[in-house]
């Protein structure tokens, strides 16, 4: 299902994309994203940030996404997209 | 820590600040930037020299889109970004942030710069919350110091510092390493060397104190180790060296906060140097939730700076910065540590960086990079009496393979 239409979802998608948890997301277009991919991205972010891993965009997760931070991606070259090699 | 995958081939790096922030004096920015570089040069042989012309690392304070396709977003949000060595190492700071120096107001320039320079040197973001290389800005920390995770990361790239300057490299600024000075006891070293450990080389625990000495605890006594054997003037009574501490300790380690922790049965004690650090003992279940009583040994593993507890065939990883500090995937089997036996007597990291495991009268040297016990000649396990206590005639059955030392 599409999750980007959920409240806070699109900004979270942009955040997750900007910091390497999701593939590139365009801010000016609606996109369909597999729910499990989005959930995994949220889980990865929660795990990396030391939050309780729920896969949900809960308050704690959204608050953490609003913290001032470094602009460098958290996930650099994870190899997720070249698993077949 | 996480390494991006590139690093500088040279250790003498140059930098320049091409564009300054609008509200700070240039001289102050210069000093803060140099201080931020010193954070990393304090633990490696890296040096950072300000220069004009072509340099390794260029530093700029910019607003919005500034030519690299990664625009800044105004106050808050993204504070800065930097490029890994393979991409040039440059560091860009959002000029619209309220950059501050030694102040709780605004965004601390020194801390953010030190973080960005970590990227410039090849470090990615760490998932250790307390690490400088964690991605989130945590506010001004007047007692800032590098986390062990950061130190391990930068030393994995550039090796340990071989010169003997202060770790912070920044003595007059009062920032950098802020570890408590341990309350050490002067220990006269006189008399002949004790040989009781040669007769029975088993012991309860071994650990490094915050002041850099290695101690062995056995029953109610303790010994200090030298590079090759045991120091003269020992054994001494644990109750005199660490007032309030009991004998027959199960495990001990000194954490990166400079404090030493001792475990026995269901209790633990915390010491700052030789002084008990509060009201102890406390229950292990209280201070180390998820760790069982009656552990065999504990250590801080140099591979990641986390605390490992061992008991019987199992081990637990404890990370105070995580909730819960012990993940649900623990305990795991000690057999995951290739070559390390079950039912350990002791374990610790020595000053040479290797991790050592002790069982009965023998020991194993663990290679943190290969993640296995070293394959050497003579092989491990080796005789503790011979190699650690300087005993020439280790008792029968404790020599292990050390006879082949020749």
GROMACS .gro file of C-alpha atoms in nm:
model
  491
    1UNK     CA    1   0.000   0.000   0.000
    2UNK     CA    2   0.093   0.361  -0.034
    3UNK     CA    3   0.205   0.505   0.293
    4UNK     CA    4   0.324   0.845   0.186
    5UNK     CA    5  -0.024   0.990   0.229
    6UNK     CA    6  -0.031   0.922   0.602
    7UNK     CA    7   0.011   1.228   0.825
    8UNK     CA    8   0.380   1.295   0.869
    9UNK     CA    9   0.452   1.014   0.629
   10UNK     CA   10   0.578   1.219   0.338
   11UNK     CA   11   0.816   1.424   0.547
   12UNK     CA   12   0.938   1.107   0.714
   13UNK     CA   13   0.988   0.954   0.372
   14UNK     CA   14   1.196   1.250   0.265
   15UNK     CA   15   1.398   1.227   0.585
   16UNK     CA   16   1.458   0.853   0.546
   17UNK     CA   17   1.557   0.909   0.186
   18UNK     CA   18   1.785   1.202   0.266
   19UNK     CA   19   1.977   1.007   0.527
   20UNK     CA   20   2.015   0.684   0.332
   21UNK     CA   21   1.741   0.460   0.467
   22UNK     CA   22   1.532   0.471   0.149
   23UNK     CA   23   1.612   0.518  -0.216
   24UNK     CA   24   1.581   0.870  -0.364
   25UNK     CA   25   1.240   1.032  -0.310
   26UNK     CA   26   1.120   1.335  -0.504
   27UNK     CA   27   0.951   1.593  -0.285
   28UNK     CA   28   0.726   1.721  -0.561
   29UNK     CA   29   0.566   1.396  -0.668
   30UNK     CA   30   0.353   1.134  -0.504
   31UNK     CA   31   0.510   0.792  -0.495
   32UNK     CA   32   0.398   0.444  -0.426
   33UNK     CA   33   0.618   0.259  -0.186
   34UNK     CA   34   0.592  -0.096  -0.070
   35UNK     CA   35   0.478  -0.085   0.293
   36UNK     CA   36   0.736  -0.336   0.406
   37UNK     CA   37   1.016  -0.126   0.254
   38UNK     CA   38   0.897   0.181   0.438
   39UNK     CA   39   0.856  -0.013   0.760
   40UNK     CA   40   1.203  -0.157   0.729
   41UNK     CA   41   1.345   0.190   0.669
   42UNK     CA   42   1.172   0.316   0.984
   43UNK     CA   43   1.301   0.016   1.177
   44UNK     CA   44   1.654   0.074   1.050
   45UNK     CA   45   1.637   0.437   1.154
   46UNK     CA   46   1.497   0.351   1.497
   47UNK     CA   47   1.767   0.092   1.550
   48UNK     CA   48   2.042   0.330   1.439
   49UNK     CA   49   1.910   0.609   1.660
   50UNK     CA   50   1.884   0.381   1.963
   51UNK     CA   51   1.503   0.405   1.977
   52UNK     CA   52   1.256   0.129   2.050
   53UNK     CA   53   1.222  -0.053   1.720
   54UNK     CA   54   0.853  -0.059   1.627
   55UNK     CA   55   0.852   0.012   1.255
   56UNK     CA   56   0.587   0.276   1.330
   57UNK     CA   57   0.624   0.651   1.298
   58UNK     CA   58   0.559   0.700   1.667
   59UNK     CA   59   0.610   1.023   1.858
   60UNK     CA   60   0.960   0.935   1.971
   61UNK     CA   61   1.065   0.859   1.616
   62UNK     CA   62   0.916   1.178   1.476
   63UNK     CA   63   1.079   1.382   1.753
   64UNK     CA   64   1.415   1.227   1.679
   65UNK     CA   65   1.372   1.310   1.311
   66UNK     CA   66   1.333   1.674   1.410
   67UNK     CA   67   1.662   1.692   1.602
   68UNK     CA   68   1.938   1.906   1.456
   69UNK     CA   69   2.188   1.677   1.293
   70UNK     CA   70   2.468   1.624   1.047
   71UNK     CA   71   2.369   1.617   0.682
   72UNK     CA   72   2.578   1.315   0.594
   73UNK     CA   73   2.381   0.997   0.528
   74UNK     CA   74   2.364   0.745   0.811
   75UNK     CA   75   2.366   0.455   0.570
   76UNK     CA   76   2.659   0.473   0.334
   77UNK     CA   77   2.710   0.184   0.095
   78UNK     CA   78   2.509  -0.072   0.289
   79UNK     CA   79   2.509  -0.299  -0.012
   80UNK     CA   80   2.136  -0.361   0.018
   81UNK     CA   81   2.091  -0.292  -0.350
   82UNK     CA   82   2.356  -0.533  -0.468
   83UNK     CA   83   2.261  -0.839  -0.269
   84UNK     CA   84   2.270  -1.060  -0.577
   85UNK     CA   85   2.642  -1.006  -0.620
   86UNK     CA   86   3.177   0.295   1.468
   87UNK     CA   87   3.154   0.269   1.092
   88UNK     CA   88   3.423   0.332   0.836
   89UNK     CA   89   3.316   0.478   0.504
   90UNK     CA   90   3.589   0.296   0.315
   91UNK     CA   91   3.840   0.564   0.226
   92UNK     CA   92   4.118   0.736   0.418
   93UNK     CA   93   4.404   0.975   0.362
   94UNK     CA   94   4.733   0.820   0.259
   95UNK     CA   95   4.930   1.091   0.438
   96UNK     CA   96   4.912   1.186   0.804
   97UNK     CA   97   5.017   1.550   0.775
   98UNK     CA   98   4.704   1.719   0.646
   99UNK     CA   99   4.651   2.085   0.562
  100UNK     CA  100   4.333   2.289   0.577
  101UNK     CA  101   4.198   2.636   0.519
  102UNK     CA  102   3.878   2.823   0.604
  103UNK     CA  103   3.768   2.983   0.280
  104UNK     CA  104   3.448   3.137   0.405
  105UNK     CA  105   3.377   3.243   0.764
  106UNK     CA  106   3.046   3.267   0.952
  107UNK     CA  107   2.906   3.620   0.978
  108UNK     CA  108   2.871   3.656   1.355
  109UNK     CA  109   3.196   3.518   1.493
  110UNK     CA  110   3.544   3.666   1.494
  111UNK     CA  111   3.780   3.502   1.247
  112UNK     CA  112   4.042   3.445   1.512
  113UNK     CA  113   3.790   3.263   1.730
  114UNK     CA  114   3.676   3.045   1.441
  115UNK     CA  115   4.037   2.964   1.358
  116UNK     CA  116   4.098   2.853   1.716
  117UNK     CA  117   3.782   2.643   1.737
  118UNK     CA  118   3.854   2.469   1.408
  119UNK     CA  119   4.208   2.386   1.516
  120UNK     CA  120   4.071   2.256   1.847
  121UNK     CA  121   3.829   2.036   1.658
  122UNK     CA  122   4.111   1.888   1.452
  123UNK     CA  123   4.312   1.835   1.771
  124UNK     CA  124   4.038   1.602   1.896
  125UNK     CA  125   4.151   1.355   1.630
  126UNK     CA  126   4.524   1.426   1.636
  127UNK     CA  127   4.518   1.352   2.010
  128UNK     CA  128   4.466   0.983   1.943
  129UNK     CA  129   4.655   0.934   1.617
  130UNK     CA  130   4.969   1.057   1.446
  131UNK     CA  131   4.758   1.282   1.224
  132UNK     CA  132   4.852   1.651   1.216
  133UNK     CA  133   4.647   1.941   1.080
  134UNK     CA  134   4.814   2.258   0.962
  135UNK     CA  135   4.637   2.575   0.848
  136UNK     CA  136   4.763   2.683   0.506
  137UNK     CA  137   4.670   2.903   0.214
  138UNK     CA  138   4.653   2.785  -0.146
  139UNK     CA  139   4.583   2.422  -0.220
  140UNK     CA  140   4.496   2.222   0.088
  141UNK     CA  141   4.359   1.881   0.175
  142UNK     CA  142   4.047   1.998   0.362
  143UNK     CA  143   3.863   2.316   0.270
  144UNK     CA  144   3.615   2.457   0.522
  145UNK     CA  145   3.331   2.689   0.425
  146UNK     CA  146   3.031   2.845   0.598
  147UNK     CA  147   2.753   2.862   0.340
  148UNK     CA  148   2.379   2.917   0.319
  149UNK     CA  149   2.117   2.733   0.113
  150UNK     CA  150   2.235   2.591  -0.215
  151UNK     CA  151   2.609   2.635  -0.227
  152UNK     CA  152   2.725   2.449  -0.531
  153UNK     CA  153   2.738   2.086  -0.427
  154UNK     CA  154   2.372   1.999  -0.485
  155UNK     CA  155   2.312   1.948  -0.115
  156UNK     CA  156   2.156   2.277   0.001
  157UNK     CA  157   2.140   2.382   0.365
  158UNK     CA  158   1.797   2.429   0.519
  159UNK     CA  159   1.835   2.731   0.746
  160UNK     CA  160   1.844   2.726   1.127
  161UNK     CA  161   1.797   2.379   1.279
  162UNK     CA  162   1.766   2.064   1.071
  163UNK     CA  163   2.094   2.000   0.895
  164UNK     CA  164   2.381   2.181   1.061
  165UNK     CA  165   2.672   2.083   0.840
  166UNK     CA  166   2.806   1.815   0.613
  167UNK     CA  167   3.146   1.692   0.509
  168UNK     CA  168   3.295   1.476   0.240
  169UNK     CA  169   3.485   1.156   0.294
  170UNK     CA  170   3.852   1.145   0.191
  171UNK     CA  171   3.777   0.985  -0.145
  172UNK     CA  172   3.552   1.283  -0.222
  173UNK     CA  173   3.801   1.544  -0.104
  174UNK     CA  174   3.736   1.581   0.269
  175UNK     CA  175   3.583   1.930   0.252
  176UNK     CA  176   3.354   2.043   0.533
  177UNK     CA  177   3.059   2.281   0.487
  178UNK     CA  178   2.872   2.446   0.774
  179UNK     CA  179   2.532   2.609   0.748
  180UNK     CA  180   2.612   2.977   0.799
  181UNK     CA  181   2.254   3.050   0.899
  182UNK     CA  182   2.296   2.848   1.221
  183UNK     CA  183   2.370   3.044   1.534
  184UNK     CA  184   2.724   2.915   1.581
  185UNK     CA  185   2.860   2.961   1.931
  186UNK     CA  186   3.178   2.907   2.128
  187UNK     CA  187   3.187   2.778   2.487
  188UNK     CA  188   2.822   2.864   2.531
  189UNK     CA  189   2.495   2.684   2.590
  190UNK     CA  190   2.333   2.923   2.346
  191UNK     CA  191   2.326   2.843   1.977
  192UNK     CA  192   2.505   2.550   1.819
  193UNK     CA  193   2.851   2.468   1.945
  194UNK     CA  194   3.098   2.512   1.662
  195UNK     CA  195   3.375   2.303   1.817
  196UNK     CA  196   3.161   1.991   1.864
  197UNK     CA  197   3.000   2.008   1.521
  198UNK     CA  198   3.335   2.075   1.353
  199UNK     CA  199   3.498   1.783   1.533
  200UNK     CA  200   3.213   1.561   1.411
  201UNK     CA  201   3.241   1.683   1.052
  202UNK     CA  202   3.617   1.636   1.050
  203UNK     CA  203   3.552   1.276   1.152
  204UNK     CA  204   3.380   1.241   0.813
  205UNK     CA  205   3.667   1.426   0.644
  206UNK     CA  206   3.895   1.157   0.784
  207UNK     CA  207   3.683   0.859   0.676
  208UNK     CA  208   3.440   0.789   0.961
  209UNK     CA  209   3.071   0.735   0.889
  210UNK     CA  210   2.797   0.782   1.145
  211UNK     CA  211   2.805   0.560   1.449
  212UNK     CA  212   2.503   0.398   1.612
  213UNK     CA  213   2.664   0.449   1.952
  214UNK     CA  214   2.462   0.730   2.108
  215UNK     CA  215   2.745   0.865   2.317
  216UNK     CA  216   2.988   0.877   2.025
  217UNK     CA  217   3.087   1.205   1.865
  218UNK     CA  218   3.015   1.038   1.531
  219UNK     CA  219   2.650   0.976   1.621
  220UNK     CA  220   2.451   1.186   1.371
  221UNK     CA  221   2.250   1.400   1.614
  222UNK     CA  222   2.362   1.722   1.779
  223UNK     CA  223   2.332   1.676   2.155
  224UNK     CA  224   2.378   2.032   2.272
  225UNK     CA  225   2.683   2.201   2.419
  226UNK     CA  226   2.893   1.970   2.635
  227UNK     CA  227   3.155   2.166   2.831
  228UNK     CA  228   3.320   1.840   2.935
  229UNK     CA  229   3.332   1.700   2.584
  230UNK     CA  230   3.557   1.403   2.523
  231UNK     CA  231   3.579   1.147   2.247
  232UNK     CA  232   3.394   0.825   2.310
  233UNK     CA  233   3.593   0.502   2.300
  234UNK     CA  234   3.390   0.418   1.991
  235UNK     CA  235   3.532   0.724   1.813
  236UNK     CA  236   3.883   0.644   1.930
  237UNK     CA  237   3.857   0.287   1.805
  238UNK     CA  238   3.724   0.413   1.473
  239UNK     CA  239   3.991   0.670   1.403
  240UNK     CA  240   4.267   0.434   1.520
  241UNK     CA  241   4.131   0.163   1.290
  242UNK     CA  242   4.199   0.407   1.005
  243UNK     CA  243   4.523   0.574   1.111
  244UNK     CA  244   4.666   0.365   1.394
  245UNK     CA  245   4.738   0.463   1.750
  246UNK     CA  246   4.934   0.769   1.848
  247UNK     CA  247   5.301   0.690   1.881
  248UNK     CA  248   5.418   1.024   2.020
  249UNK     CA  249   5.354   1.104   2.382
  250UNK     CA  250   5.161   1.431   2.384
  251UNK     CA  251   4.840   1.470   2.584
  252UNK     CA  252   4.545   1.292   2.418
  253UNK     CA  253   4.343   1.609   2.380
  254UNK     CA  254   4.630   1.794   2.216
  255UNK     CA  255   4.463   2.099   2.357
  256UNK     CA  256   4.574   2.150   2.711
  257UNK     CA  257   4.508   2.520   2.743
  258UNK     CA  258   4.151   2.508   2.620
  259UNK     CA  259   4.022   2.289   2.899
  260UNK     CA  260   3.821   2.083   2.655
  261UNK     CA  261   3.904   1.748   2.509
  262UNK     CA  262   3.974   1.469   2.749
  263UNK     CA  263   3.803   1.536   3.076
  264UNK     CA  264   3.852   1.207   3.255
  265UNK     CA  265   3.861   1.225   3.626
  266UNK     CA  266   4.202   1.207   3.778
  267UNK     CA  267   4.205   0.881   3.969
  268UNK     CA  268   4.272   0.891   4.338
  269UNK     CA  269   4.581   0.675   4.323
  270UNK     CA  270   4.781   0.542   4.613
  271UNK     CA  271   5.156   0.568   4.616
  272UNK     CA  272   5.288   0.216   4.633
  273UNK     CA  273   5.643   0.174   4.749
  274UNK     CA  274   5.814  -0.097   4.555
  275UNK     CA  275   6.064  -0.272   4.772
  276UNK     CA  276   6.161  -0.621   4.871
  277UNK     CA  277   6.194  -0.935   4.665
  278UNK     CA  278   5.945  -1.059   4.410
  279UNK     CA  279   5.673  -1.285   4.542
  280UNK     CA  280   5.672  -1.636   4.397
  281UNK     CA  281   5.339  -1.760   4.529
  282UNK     CA  282   5.177  -1.702   4.188
  283UNK     CA  283   5.437  -1.933   4.038
  284UNK     CA  284   5.326  -2.212   4.270
  285UNK     CA  285   4.960  -2.157   4.185
  286UNK     CA  286   4.909  -1.923   3.888
  287UNK     CA  287   4.531  -1.925   3.903
  288UNK     CA  288   4.366  -1.599   4.006
  289UNK     CA  289   4.025  -1.436   4.040
  290UNK     CA  290   4.043  -1.141   3.804
  291UNK     CA  291   4.275  -0.914   3.610
  292UNK     CA  292   4.209  -0.555   3.505
  293UNK     CA  293   4.368  -0.225   3.413
  294UNK     CA  294   4.322   0.066   3.647
  295UNK     CA  295   4.248   0.414   3.516
  296UNK     CA  296   4.607   0.517   3.585
  297UNK     CA  297   4.733   0.252   3.345
  298UNK     CA  298   4.849  -0.023   3.581
  299UNK     CA  299   4.750  -0.386   3.549
  300UNK     CA  300   4.639  -0.565   3.865
  301UNK     CA  301   4.563  -0.925   3.952
  302UNK     CA  302   4.322  -1.010   4.235
  303UNK     CA  303   4.335  -1.344   4.407
  304UNK     CA  304   4.154  -1.420   4.731
  305UNK     CA  305   4.213  -1.128   4.965
  306UNK     CA  306   4.535  -1.014   4.793
  307UNK     CA  307   4.641  -0.825   4.484
  308UNK     CA  308   4.952  -0.793   4.273
  309UNK     CA  309   5.061  -0.532   4.021
  310UNK     CA  310   5.201  -0.659   3.693
  311UNK     CA  311   5.497  -0.513   3.510
  312UNK     CA  312   5.572  -0.555   3.140
  313UNK     CA  313   5.734  -0.891   3.205
  314UNK     CA  314   5.640  -1.018   3.549
  315UNK     CA  315   5.499  -0.900   3.881
  316UNK     CA  316   5.616  -0.584   4.058
  317UNK     CA  317   5.823  -0.614   4.375
  318UNK     CA  318   5.650  -0.536   4.702
  319UNK     CA  319   5.342  -0.744   4.631
  320UNK     CA  320   5.106  -0.905   4.727
  321UNK     CA  321   4.909  -0.650   4.923
  322UNK     CA  322   4.568  -0.666   5.082
  323UNK     CA  323   4.272  -0.571   4.860
  324UNK     CA  324   4.100  -0.419   5.162
  325UNK     CA  325   4.392  -0.176   5.197
  326UNK     CA  326   4.435  -0.096   4.828
  327UNK     CA  327   4.062  -0.049   4.763
  328UNK     CA  328   3.910   0.037   5.102
  329UNK     CA  329   3.566  -0.119   5.141
  330UNK     CA  330   3.616  -0.385   4.877
  331UNK     CA  331   3.593  -0.753   4.965
  332UNK     CA  332   3.809  -1.043   4.852
  333UNK     CA  333   3.736  -1.333   4.617
  334UNK     CA  334   3.617  -1.099   4.342
  335UNK     CA  335   3.454  -1.261   4.038
  336UNK     CA  336   3.534  -0.994   3.780
  337UNK     CA  337   3.660  -0.640   3.735
  338UNK     CA  338   3.708  -0.384   3.461
  339UNK     CA  339   3.770  -0.014   3.419
  340UNK     CA  340   3.523   0.157   3.190
  341UNK     CA  341   3.586   0.452   2.960
  342UNK     CA  342   3.446   0.685   3.228
  343UNK     CA  343   3.765   0.608   3.421
  344UNK     CA  344   3.577   0.420   3.693
  345UNK     CA  345   3.654   0.064   3.799
  346UNK     CA  346   3.378  -0.190   3.861
  347UNK     CA  347   3.415  -0.501   4.075
  348UNK     CA  348   3.171  -0.792   4.081
  349UNK     CA  349   3.113  -1.066   4.333
  350UNK     CA  350   2.807  -1.291   4.358
  351UNK     CA  351   2.501  -1.073   4.317
  352UNK     CA  352   2.678  -0.745   4.404
  353UNK     CA  353   2.903  -0.491   4.241
  354UNK     CA  354   3.117  -0.202   4.361
  355UNK     CA  355   3.226   0.112   4.173
  356UNK     CA  356   3.553   0.292   4.246
  357UNK     CA  357   3.700   0.616   4.127
  358UNK     CA  358   4.067   0.536   4.151
  359UNK     CA  359   4.105   0.382   4.497
  360UNK     CA  360   3.800   0.552   4.646
  361UNK     CA  361   3.456   0.396   4.652
  362UNK     CA  362   3.236   0.605   4.424
  363UNK     CA  363   2.920   0.626   4.635
  364UNK     CA  364   2.714   0.380   4.834
  365UNK     CA  365   2.824   0.029   4.740
  366UNK     CA  366   2.781  -0.264   4.700
  367UNK     CA  367   2.470  -0.257   4.484
  368UNK     CA  368   2.283  -0.539   4.317
  369UNK     CA  369   2.403  -0.641   3.973
  370UNK     CA  370   2.038  -0.661   3.873
  371UNK     CA  371   2.007  -0.293   3.959
  372UNK     CA  372   2.311  -0.148   3.787
  373UNK     CA  373   2.364  -0.408   3.516
  374UNK     CA  374   2.012  -0.517   3.427
  375UNK     CA  375   2.015  -0.833   3.220
  376UNK     CA  376   2.344  -0.963   3.358
  377UNK     CA  377   2.332  -1.273   3.579
  378UNK     CA  378   2.485  -1.313   3.925
  379UNK     CA  379   2.802  -1.512   3.987
  380UNK     CA  380   2.967  -1.423   3.659
  381UNK     CA  381   3.300  -1.578   3.562
  382UNK     CA  382   3.454  -1.263   3.419
  383UNK     CA  383   3.385  -0.933   3.248
  384UNK     CA  384   3.577  -0.704   3.018
  385UNK     CA  385   3.548  -0.401   2.794
  386UNK     CA  386   3.619  -0.531   2.446
  387UNK     CA  387   3.843  -0.310   2.240
  388UNK     CA  388   3.660  -0.411   1.923
  389UNK     CA  389   3.362  -0.190   2.008
  390UNK     CA  390   3.411  -0.053   2.359
  391UNK     CA  391   3.111  -0.245   2.492
  392UNK     CA  392   3.111  -0.448   2.814
  393UNK     CA  393   3.105  -0.826   2.786
  394UNK     CA  394   3.014  -1.061   3.070
  395UNK     CA  395   3.099  -1.431   3.063
  396UNK     CA  396   2.954  -1.717   3.261
  397UNK     CA  397   2.984  -2.088   3.191
  398UNK     CA  398   2.923  -2.143   2.821
  399UNK     CA  399   2.753  -1.808   2.761
  400UNK     CA  400   2.828  -1.438   2.725
  401UNK     CA  401   2.624  -1.118   2.741
  402UNK     CA  402   2.695  -0.782   2.573
  403UNK     CA  403   2.611  -0.477   2.782
  404UNK     CA  404   2.582  -0.133   2.624
  405UNK     CA  405   2.487   0.137   2.878
  406UNK     CA  406   2.382   0.373   2.599
  407UNK     CA  407   2.112   0.137   2.470
  408UNK     CA  408   1.768   0.053   2.610
  409UNK     CA  409   1.762  -0.223   2.708
  410UNK     CA  410   2.140  -0.239   2.761
  411UNK     CA  411   2.139  -0.613   2.691
  412UNK     CA  412   1.967  -0.705   2.366
  413UNK     CA  413   1.715  -0.986   2.363
  414UNK     CA  414   1.949  -1.188   2.141
  415UNK     CA  415   2.176  -1.248   2.441
  416UNK     CA  416   2.312  -1.459   2.600
  417UNK     CA  417   2.510  -1.619   2.319
  418UNK     CA  418   2.756  -1.905   2.325
  419UNK     CA  419   3.120  -1.833   2.403
  420UNK     CA  420   3.201  -2.061   2.110
  421UNK     CA  421   3.125  -1.755   1.895
  422UNK     CA  422   3.464  -1.626   2.014
  423UNK     CA  423   3.670  -1.865   1.803
  424UNK     CA  424   3.920  -2.055   2.013
  425UNK     CA  425   3.809  -1.917   2.350
  426UNK     CA  426   3.711  -2.185   2.606
  427UNK     CA  427   3.404  -2.196   2.832
  428UNK     CA  428   3.413  -2.135   3.207
  429UNK     CA  429   3.673  -1.860   3.195
  430UNK     CA  430   3.866  -1.738   3.495
  431UNK     CA  431   3.940  -1.388   3.372
  432UNK     CA  432   3.965  -1.165   3.066
  433UNK     CA  433   4.092  -0.816   2.986
  434UNK     CA  434   4.258  -0.598   2.728
  435UNK     CA  435   4.625  -0.540   2.792
  436UNK     CA  436   4.817  -0.226   2.707
  437UNK     CA  437   4.930  -0.378   2.376
  438UNK     CA  438   4.570  -0.373   2.253
  439UNK     CA  439   4.518  -0.749   2.253
  440UNK     CA  440   4.240  -0.915   2.449
  441UNK     CA  441   4.348  -1.198   2.677
  442UNK     CA  442   4.135  -1.477   2.819
  443UNK     CA  443   4.249  -1.682   3.117
  444UNK     CA  444   4.138  -2.023   3.226
  445UNK     CA  445   4.292  -2.212   3.515
  446UNK     CA  446   4.668  -2.176   3.474
  447UNK     CA  447   4.672  -2.088   3.104
  448UNK     CA  448   4.574  -1.802   2.878
  449UNK     CA  449   4.465  -1.728   2.520
  450UNK     CA  450   4.545  -1.419   2.313
  451UNK     CA  451   4.250  -1.303   2.105
  452UNK     CA  452   4.294  -1.119   1.779
  453UNK     CA  453   4.018  -0.856   1.762
  454UNK     CA  454   4.056  -0.809   1.388
  455UNK     CA  455   4.058  -1.177   1.292
  456UNK     CA  456   3.806  -1.246   1.568
  457UNK     CA  457   3.979  -1.562   1.674
  458UNK     CA  458   4.252  -1.676   1.908
  459UNK     CA  459   4.585  -1.608   1.742
  460UNK     CA  460   4.751  -1.895   1.561
  461UNK     CA  461   5.110  -1.859   1.675
  462UNK     CA  462   5.413  -2.057   1.771
  463UNK     CA  463   5.415  -2.133   2.058
  464UNK     CA  464   5.044  -2.190   2.034
  465UNK     CA  465   4.775  -2.084   2.278
  466UNK     CA  466   4.688  -2.167   2.547
  467UNK     CA  467   5.017  -2.071   2.704
  468UNK     CA  468   5.137  -2.082   3.062
  469UNK     CA  469   5.024  -1.780   3.261
  470UNK     CA  470   5.300  -1.836   3.518
  471UNK     CA  471   5.573  -1.831   3.258
  472UNK     CA  472   5.451  -1.554   3.030
  473UNK     CA  473   5.276  -1.323   3.275
  474UNK     CA  474   5.434  -1.376   3.613
  475UNK     CA  475   5.790  -1.426   3.495
  476UNK     CA  476   5.819  -1.767   3.658
  477UNK     CA  477   6.102  -1.971   3.514
  478UNK     CA  478   5.983  -2.304   3.646
  479UNK     CA  479   5.613  -2.322   3.605
  480UNK     CA  480   5.457  -2.614   3.788
  481UNK     CA  481   5.380  -2.929   3.597
  482UNK     CA  482   5.062  -2.913   3.397
  483UNK     CA  483   5.058  -2.534   3.367
  484UNK     CA  484   5.323  -2.482   3.101
  485UNK     CA  485   5.092  -2.557   2.811
  486UNK     CA  486   5.291  -2.528   2.493
  487UNK     CA  487   5.536  -2.276   2.629
  488UNK     CA  488   5.812  -2.540   2.635
  489UNK     CA  489   5.856  -2.481   2.263
  490UNK     CA  490   5.962  -2.124   2.338
  491UNK     CA  491   6.309  -2.273   2.374
   0.00000   0.00000   0.00000
